[in-house]
Short mmCIF file of C-alpha atoms in Angstrom, two decimals:
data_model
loop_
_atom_site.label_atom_id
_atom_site.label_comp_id
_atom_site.label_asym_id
_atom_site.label_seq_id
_atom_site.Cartn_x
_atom_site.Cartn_y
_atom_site.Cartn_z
CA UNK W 1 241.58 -89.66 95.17
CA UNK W 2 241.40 -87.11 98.08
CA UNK W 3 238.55 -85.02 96.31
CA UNK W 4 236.74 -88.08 96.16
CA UNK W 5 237.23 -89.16 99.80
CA UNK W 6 236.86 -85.52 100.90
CA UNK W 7 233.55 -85.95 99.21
CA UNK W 8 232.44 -89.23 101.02
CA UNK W 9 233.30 -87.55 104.59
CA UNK W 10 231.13 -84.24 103.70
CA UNK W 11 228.31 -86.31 102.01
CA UNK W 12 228.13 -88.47 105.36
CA UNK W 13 227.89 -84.57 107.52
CA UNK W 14 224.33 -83.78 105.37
CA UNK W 15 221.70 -83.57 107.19
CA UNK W 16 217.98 -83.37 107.18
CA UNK W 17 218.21 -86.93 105.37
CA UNK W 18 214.81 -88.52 105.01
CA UNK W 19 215.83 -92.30 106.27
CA UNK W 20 218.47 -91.23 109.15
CA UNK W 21 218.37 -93.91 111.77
CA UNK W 22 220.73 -91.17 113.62
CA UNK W 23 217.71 -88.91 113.50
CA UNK W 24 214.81 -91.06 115.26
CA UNK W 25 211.46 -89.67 115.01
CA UNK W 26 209.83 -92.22 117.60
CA UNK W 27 210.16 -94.32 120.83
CA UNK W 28 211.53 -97.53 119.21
CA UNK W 29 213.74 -96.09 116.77
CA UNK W 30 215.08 -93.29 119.95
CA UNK W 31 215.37 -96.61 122.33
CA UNK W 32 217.69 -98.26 119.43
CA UNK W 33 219.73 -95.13 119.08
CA UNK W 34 220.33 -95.30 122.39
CA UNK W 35 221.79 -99.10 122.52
CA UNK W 36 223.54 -97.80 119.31
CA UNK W 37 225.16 -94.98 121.18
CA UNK W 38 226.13 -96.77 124.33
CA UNK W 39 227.87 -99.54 122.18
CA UNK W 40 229.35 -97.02 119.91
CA UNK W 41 231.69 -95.14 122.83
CA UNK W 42 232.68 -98.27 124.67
CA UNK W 43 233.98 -99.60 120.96
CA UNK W 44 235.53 -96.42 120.40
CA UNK W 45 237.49 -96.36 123.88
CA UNK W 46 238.42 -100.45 123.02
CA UNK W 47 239.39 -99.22 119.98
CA UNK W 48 241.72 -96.19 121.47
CA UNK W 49 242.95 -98.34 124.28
CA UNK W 50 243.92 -101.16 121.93
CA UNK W 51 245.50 -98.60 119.14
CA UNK W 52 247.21 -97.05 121.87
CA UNK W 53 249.09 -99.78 123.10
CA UNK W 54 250.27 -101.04 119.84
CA UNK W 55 251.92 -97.85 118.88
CA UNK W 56 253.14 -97.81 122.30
CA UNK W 57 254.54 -101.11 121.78
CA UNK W 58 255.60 -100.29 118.07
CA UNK W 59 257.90 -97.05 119.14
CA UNK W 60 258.88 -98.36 122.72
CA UNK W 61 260.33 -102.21 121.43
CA UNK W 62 261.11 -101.16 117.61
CA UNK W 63 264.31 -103.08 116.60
CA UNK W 64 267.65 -101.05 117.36
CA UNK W 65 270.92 -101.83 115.67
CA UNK W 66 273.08 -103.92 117.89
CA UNK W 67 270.42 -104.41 120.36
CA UNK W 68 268.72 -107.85 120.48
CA UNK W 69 265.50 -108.33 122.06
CA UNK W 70 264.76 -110.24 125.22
CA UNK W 71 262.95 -113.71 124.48
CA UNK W 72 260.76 -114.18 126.64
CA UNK W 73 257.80 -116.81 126.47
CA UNK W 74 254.19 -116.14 127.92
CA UNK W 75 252.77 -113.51 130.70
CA UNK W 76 250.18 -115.46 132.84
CA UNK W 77 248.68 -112.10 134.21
CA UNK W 78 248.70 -110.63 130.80
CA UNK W 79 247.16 -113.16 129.53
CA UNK W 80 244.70 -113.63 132.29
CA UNK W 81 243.31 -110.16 131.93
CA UNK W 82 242.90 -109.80 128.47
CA UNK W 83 241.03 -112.71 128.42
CA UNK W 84 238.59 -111.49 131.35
CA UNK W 85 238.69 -107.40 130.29
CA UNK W 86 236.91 -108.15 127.15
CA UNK W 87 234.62 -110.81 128.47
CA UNK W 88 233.33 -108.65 131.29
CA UNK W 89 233.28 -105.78 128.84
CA UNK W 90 230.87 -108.00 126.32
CA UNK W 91 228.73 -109.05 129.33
CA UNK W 92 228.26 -105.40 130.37
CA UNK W 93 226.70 -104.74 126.93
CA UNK W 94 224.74 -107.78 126.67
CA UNK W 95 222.34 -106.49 129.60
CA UNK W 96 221.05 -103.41 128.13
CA UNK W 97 221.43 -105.31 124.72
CA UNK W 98 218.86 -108.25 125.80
CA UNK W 99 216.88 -106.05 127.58
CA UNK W 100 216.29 -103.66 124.81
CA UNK W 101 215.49 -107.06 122.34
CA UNK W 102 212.92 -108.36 124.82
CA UNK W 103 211.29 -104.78 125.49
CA UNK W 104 210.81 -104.10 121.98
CA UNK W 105 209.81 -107.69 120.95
CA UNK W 106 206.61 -107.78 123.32
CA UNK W 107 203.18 -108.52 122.07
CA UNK W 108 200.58 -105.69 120.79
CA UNK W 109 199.21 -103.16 122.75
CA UNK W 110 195.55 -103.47 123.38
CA UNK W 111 194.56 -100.64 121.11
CA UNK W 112 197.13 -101.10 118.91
CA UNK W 113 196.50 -100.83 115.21
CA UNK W 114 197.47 -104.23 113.37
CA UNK W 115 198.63 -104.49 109.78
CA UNK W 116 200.18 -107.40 107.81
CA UNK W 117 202.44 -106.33 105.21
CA UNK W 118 203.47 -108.63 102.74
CA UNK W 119 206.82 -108.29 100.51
CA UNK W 120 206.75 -108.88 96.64
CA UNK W 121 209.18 -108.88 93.66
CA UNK W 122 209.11 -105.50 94.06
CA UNK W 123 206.37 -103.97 96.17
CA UNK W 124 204.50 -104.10 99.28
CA UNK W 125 201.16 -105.62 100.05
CA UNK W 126 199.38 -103.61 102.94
CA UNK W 127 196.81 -105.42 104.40
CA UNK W 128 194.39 -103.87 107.47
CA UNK W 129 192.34 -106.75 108.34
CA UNK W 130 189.81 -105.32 110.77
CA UNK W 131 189.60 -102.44 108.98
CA UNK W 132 189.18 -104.48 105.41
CA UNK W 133 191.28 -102.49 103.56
CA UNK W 134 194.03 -103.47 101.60
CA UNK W 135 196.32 -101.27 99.68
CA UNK W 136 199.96 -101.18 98.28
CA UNK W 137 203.63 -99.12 99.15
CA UNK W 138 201.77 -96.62 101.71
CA UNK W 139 200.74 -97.80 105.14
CA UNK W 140 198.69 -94.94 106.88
CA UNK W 141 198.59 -94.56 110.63
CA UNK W 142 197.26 -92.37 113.46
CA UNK W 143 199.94 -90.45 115.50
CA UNK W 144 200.72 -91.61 118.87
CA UNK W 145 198.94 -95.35 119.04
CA UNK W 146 201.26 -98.53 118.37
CA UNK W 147 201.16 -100.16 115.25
CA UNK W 148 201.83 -103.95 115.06
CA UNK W 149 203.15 -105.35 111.88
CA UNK W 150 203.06 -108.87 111.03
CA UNK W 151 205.62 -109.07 108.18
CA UNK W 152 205.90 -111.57 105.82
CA UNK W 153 207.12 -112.28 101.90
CA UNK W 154 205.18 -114.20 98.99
CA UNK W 155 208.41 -115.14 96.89
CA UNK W 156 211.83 -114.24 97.93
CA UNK W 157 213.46 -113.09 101.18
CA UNK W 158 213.28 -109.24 101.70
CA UNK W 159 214.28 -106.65 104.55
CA UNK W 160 211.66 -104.32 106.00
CA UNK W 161 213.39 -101.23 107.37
CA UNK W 162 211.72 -97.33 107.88
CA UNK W 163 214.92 -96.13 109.86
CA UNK W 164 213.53 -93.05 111.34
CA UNK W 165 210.26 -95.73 112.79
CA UNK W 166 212.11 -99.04 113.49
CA UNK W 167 215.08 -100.96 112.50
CA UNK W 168 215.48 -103.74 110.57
CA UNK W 169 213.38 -107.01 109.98
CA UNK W 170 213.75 -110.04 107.24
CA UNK W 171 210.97 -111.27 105.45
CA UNK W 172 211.14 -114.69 104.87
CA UNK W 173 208.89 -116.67 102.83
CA UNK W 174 206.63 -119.69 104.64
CA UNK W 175 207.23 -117.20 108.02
CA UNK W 176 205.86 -114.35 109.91
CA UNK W 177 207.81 -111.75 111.83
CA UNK W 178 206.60 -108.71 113.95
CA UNK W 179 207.65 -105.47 114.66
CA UNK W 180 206.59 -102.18 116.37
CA UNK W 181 206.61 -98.80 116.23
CA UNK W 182 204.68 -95.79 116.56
CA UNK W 183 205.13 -92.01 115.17
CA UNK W 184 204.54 -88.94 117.38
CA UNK W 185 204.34 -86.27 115.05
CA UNK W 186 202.76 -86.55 111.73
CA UNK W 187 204.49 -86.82 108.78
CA UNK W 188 206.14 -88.91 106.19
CA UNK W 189 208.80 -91.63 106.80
CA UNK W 190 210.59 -93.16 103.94
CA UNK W 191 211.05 -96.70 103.92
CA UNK W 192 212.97 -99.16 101.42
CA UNK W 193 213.68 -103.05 101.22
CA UNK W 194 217.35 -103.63 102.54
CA UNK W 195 218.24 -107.26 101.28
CA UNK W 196 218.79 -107.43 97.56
CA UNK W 197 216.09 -109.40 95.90
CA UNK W 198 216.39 -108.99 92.21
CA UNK W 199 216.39 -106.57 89.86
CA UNK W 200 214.54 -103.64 90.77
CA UNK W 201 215.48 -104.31 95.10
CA UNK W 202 216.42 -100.66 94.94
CA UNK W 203 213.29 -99.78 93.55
CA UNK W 204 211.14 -101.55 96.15
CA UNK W 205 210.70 -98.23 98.48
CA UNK W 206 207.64 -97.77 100.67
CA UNK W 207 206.24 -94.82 102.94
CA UNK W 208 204.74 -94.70 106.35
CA UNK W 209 202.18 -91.65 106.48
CA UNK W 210 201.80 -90.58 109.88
CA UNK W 211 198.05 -88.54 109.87
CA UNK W 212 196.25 -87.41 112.80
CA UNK W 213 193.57 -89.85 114.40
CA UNK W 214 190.97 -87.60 113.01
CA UNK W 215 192.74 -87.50 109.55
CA UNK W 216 193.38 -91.51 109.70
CA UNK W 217 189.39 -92.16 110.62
CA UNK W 218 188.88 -90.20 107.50
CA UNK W 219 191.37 -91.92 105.56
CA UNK W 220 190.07 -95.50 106.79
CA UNK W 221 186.32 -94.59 105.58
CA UNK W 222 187.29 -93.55 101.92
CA UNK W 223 189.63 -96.76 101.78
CA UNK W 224 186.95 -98.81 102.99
CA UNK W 225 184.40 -97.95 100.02
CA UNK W 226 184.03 -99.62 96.73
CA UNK W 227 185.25 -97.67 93.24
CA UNK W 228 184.06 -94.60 92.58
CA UNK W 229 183.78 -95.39 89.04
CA UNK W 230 183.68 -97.86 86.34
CA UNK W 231 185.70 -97.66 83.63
CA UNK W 232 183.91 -96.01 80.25
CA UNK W 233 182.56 -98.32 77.71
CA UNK W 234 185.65 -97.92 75.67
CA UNK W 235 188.52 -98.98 77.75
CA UNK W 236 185.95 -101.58 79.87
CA UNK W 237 187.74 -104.37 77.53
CA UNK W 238 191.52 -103.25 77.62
CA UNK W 239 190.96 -102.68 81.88
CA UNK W 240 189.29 -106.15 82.00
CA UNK W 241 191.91 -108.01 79.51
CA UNK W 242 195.43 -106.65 80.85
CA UNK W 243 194.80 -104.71 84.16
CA UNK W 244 192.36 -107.34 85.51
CA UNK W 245 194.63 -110.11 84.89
CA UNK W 246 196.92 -109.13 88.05
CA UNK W 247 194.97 -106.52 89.95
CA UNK W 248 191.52 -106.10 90.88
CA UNK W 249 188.89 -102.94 91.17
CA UNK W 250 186.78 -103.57 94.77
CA UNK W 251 182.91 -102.81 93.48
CA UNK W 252 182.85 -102.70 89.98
CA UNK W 253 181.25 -105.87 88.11
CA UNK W 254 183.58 -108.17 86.38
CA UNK W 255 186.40 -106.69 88.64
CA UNK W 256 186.23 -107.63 92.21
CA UNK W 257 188.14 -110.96 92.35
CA UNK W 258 190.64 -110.78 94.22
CA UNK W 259 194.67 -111.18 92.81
CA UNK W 260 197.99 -111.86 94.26
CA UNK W 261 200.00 -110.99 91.87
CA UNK W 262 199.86 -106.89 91.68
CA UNK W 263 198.64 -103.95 93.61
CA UNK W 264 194.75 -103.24 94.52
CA UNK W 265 193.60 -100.07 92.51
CA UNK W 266 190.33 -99.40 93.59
CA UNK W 267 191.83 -96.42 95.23
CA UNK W 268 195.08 -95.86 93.59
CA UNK W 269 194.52 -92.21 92.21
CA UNK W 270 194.40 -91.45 96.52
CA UNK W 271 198.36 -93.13 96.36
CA UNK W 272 200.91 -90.33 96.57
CA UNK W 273 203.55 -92.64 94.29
CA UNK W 274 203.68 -95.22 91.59
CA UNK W 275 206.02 -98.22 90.98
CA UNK W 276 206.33 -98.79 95.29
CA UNK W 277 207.69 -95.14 95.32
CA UNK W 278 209.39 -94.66 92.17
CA UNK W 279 207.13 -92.60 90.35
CA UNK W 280 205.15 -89.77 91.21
CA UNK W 281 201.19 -90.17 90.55
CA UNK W 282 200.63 -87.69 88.38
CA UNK W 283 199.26 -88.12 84.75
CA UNK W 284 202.80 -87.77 83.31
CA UNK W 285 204.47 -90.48 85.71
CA UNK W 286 200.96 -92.90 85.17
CA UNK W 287 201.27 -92.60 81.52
CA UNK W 288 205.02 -93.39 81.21
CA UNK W 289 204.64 -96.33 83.21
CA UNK W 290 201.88 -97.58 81.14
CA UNK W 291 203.75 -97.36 77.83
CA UNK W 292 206.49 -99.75 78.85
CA UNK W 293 206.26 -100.75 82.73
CA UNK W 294 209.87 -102.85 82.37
CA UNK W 295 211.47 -100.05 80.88
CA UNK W 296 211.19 -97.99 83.80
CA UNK W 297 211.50 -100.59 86.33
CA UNK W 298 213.64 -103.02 85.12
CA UNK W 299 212.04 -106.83 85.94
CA UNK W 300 208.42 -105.59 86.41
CA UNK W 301 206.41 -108.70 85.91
CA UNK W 302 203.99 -106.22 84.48
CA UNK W 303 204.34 -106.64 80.58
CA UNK W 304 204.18 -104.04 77.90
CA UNK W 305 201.06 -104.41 76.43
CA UNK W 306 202.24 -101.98 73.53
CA UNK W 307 198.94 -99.43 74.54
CA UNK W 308 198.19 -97.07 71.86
CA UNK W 309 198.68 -93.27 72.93
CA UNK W 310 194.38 -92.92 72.62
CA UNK W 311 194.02 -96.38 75.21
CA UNK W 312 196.99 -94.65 77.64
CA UNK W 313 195.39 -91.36 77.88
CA UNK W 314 191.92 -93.18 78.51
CA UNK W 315 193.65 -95.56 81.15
CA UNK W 316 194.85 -92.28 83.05
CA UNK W 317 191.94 -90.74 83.29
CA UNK W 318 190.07 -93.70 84.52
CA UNK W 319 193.20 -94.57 87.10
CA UNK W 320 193.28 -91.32 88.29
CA UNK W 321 189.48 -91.24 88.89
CA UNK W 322 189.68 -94.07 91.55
CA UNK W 323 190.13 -91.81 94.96
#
């Protein structure tokens, strides 16, 4: 039982962890660190103080043989100030509390970049309105400029959270929440859902890619046009009968109406993962997840379509194609 504990305390010293709230890498995330922090001491000295006078209390009035205790009944002044020391104490923290909440709660900049990001059993819709993009489980930004996120979920309730970005926010279905951040330094930030909803909840990751504004613009005008490919003759009917049924392929005839239920892929060979994060995209990790999609994420309301080897390989190649 000590190894085990032992192991607990040293596995909460690593560092260089890739979704470390303690280890903010921009102004909202630094500004809730900071609340965090202040809150954090004045617990700890409640929590000596308190601690302290119990064992005090404990050693100084433990029972003695042949000695009977004094009964007394009530302390006015004792009573009076631990009823105001902890309310003036909780008022003191509700000022930089509040003011933190409404600081961080206010509207969009006026250049900042907005994106609506939509929860689903068990990925993430990225939408970029202005921009007309839409994508899925990687939301690309410029470094230094706000981004506003409207967040909101098409089935269940899910959590939002990239703790190195931004804290926490719900998704809810029928609503619409917001929430800030922006990233100084380029980069990749790991995100994940935080409130369990279903099966694969742990699978439902996400990543913010931080580029430079020259690096986004370029980003934003291969997003923005149509498929660079259709699919060969011989896979045009297995792409059109399964893949079609959920996704859609911007540009290519036959496969431009939009879907709800799944991913966009008319760029998903650009996509650094597969699965909202839990594949690689790679050839390997594409064709494993098109031989039995359940299997490696349990729930996946994508089916097995029982593919033949000759139809996976084809489906890779075409996949992999769209950049």
């Amino acid at each position: 039982m000590f190894v085990g504990l032992l192991g607990l305390l040293l596995a909460a010293c690593t560092g260089n962890l890739p979704q470390d709230s303690l280890d903010p890498a921009g102004p909202v995330a630094e500004r809730q660190l900071e609340l965090f922090t202040l809150v954090f001491w004045i617990a700890v000295a409640v929590f000596v103080i308190v601690e302290g006078l119990l064992v005090f209390a404990m050693i100084r009035f433990r029972h003695r043989e042949g000695r009977e205790p004094r009964q007394i009944h009530g302390n006015t002044r004792l009573e009076v100030a631990w009823t105001i020391v902890p309310a003036v104490i909780l008022a003191g923290i509700a000022v930089p509390t509040v003011a933190t909440i409404f600081d961080l709660s206010r509207g969009p900049a006026e250049n900042a970049l907005e994106i609506t990001v939509t929860g689903h059993q068990w990925w993430w819709e990225v939408d970029y309105a202005e921009e007309k993009i839409v994508t899925a489980n990687e939301i690309h930004v410029p470094t230094d400029r706000q981004v506003y996120l409207t967040l909101t979920s098409e089935d269940v309730i899910h959590s939002f959270w990239v703790p190195r970005l931004a804290g926490k926010q719900d998704l809810v279905p029928g609503h619409t929440e917001n929430l800030s951040f922006s990233a100084p330094e380029p980069g990749i930030y790991r995100g994940t859902c935080t409130e369990y909803c279903g099966l694969s909840h742990a699978n439902m990751r996400f990543r913010v890619i931080a580029q430079e504004p020259s690096e986004f613009e370029a980003w934003v005008r291969d997003q923005t046009q149509e498929a660079a490919a259709a699919p060969p003759t011989e896979i045009e009917q297995i792409v059109a009968g399964t893949c079609m049924s959920c996704h859609q392929i911007r540009g290519v005839e036959g496969l431009t109406e939009p879907t709800k239920p799944a991913p966009d892929l008319t760029h998903v060979g650009s996509r650094q993962t597969l699965a909202a994060g839990l594949l690689g995209n790679d050839p390997d990790d594409l064709a494993r997840w098109l031989r039995n999609p359940p299997g490696v994420k349990p729930g996946s309301l994508m089916p097995d379509y029982r593919l033949t080897e000759d139809q996976i390989d084809a489906l890779v190649e075409f996949l992999g194609s769209l950049e």
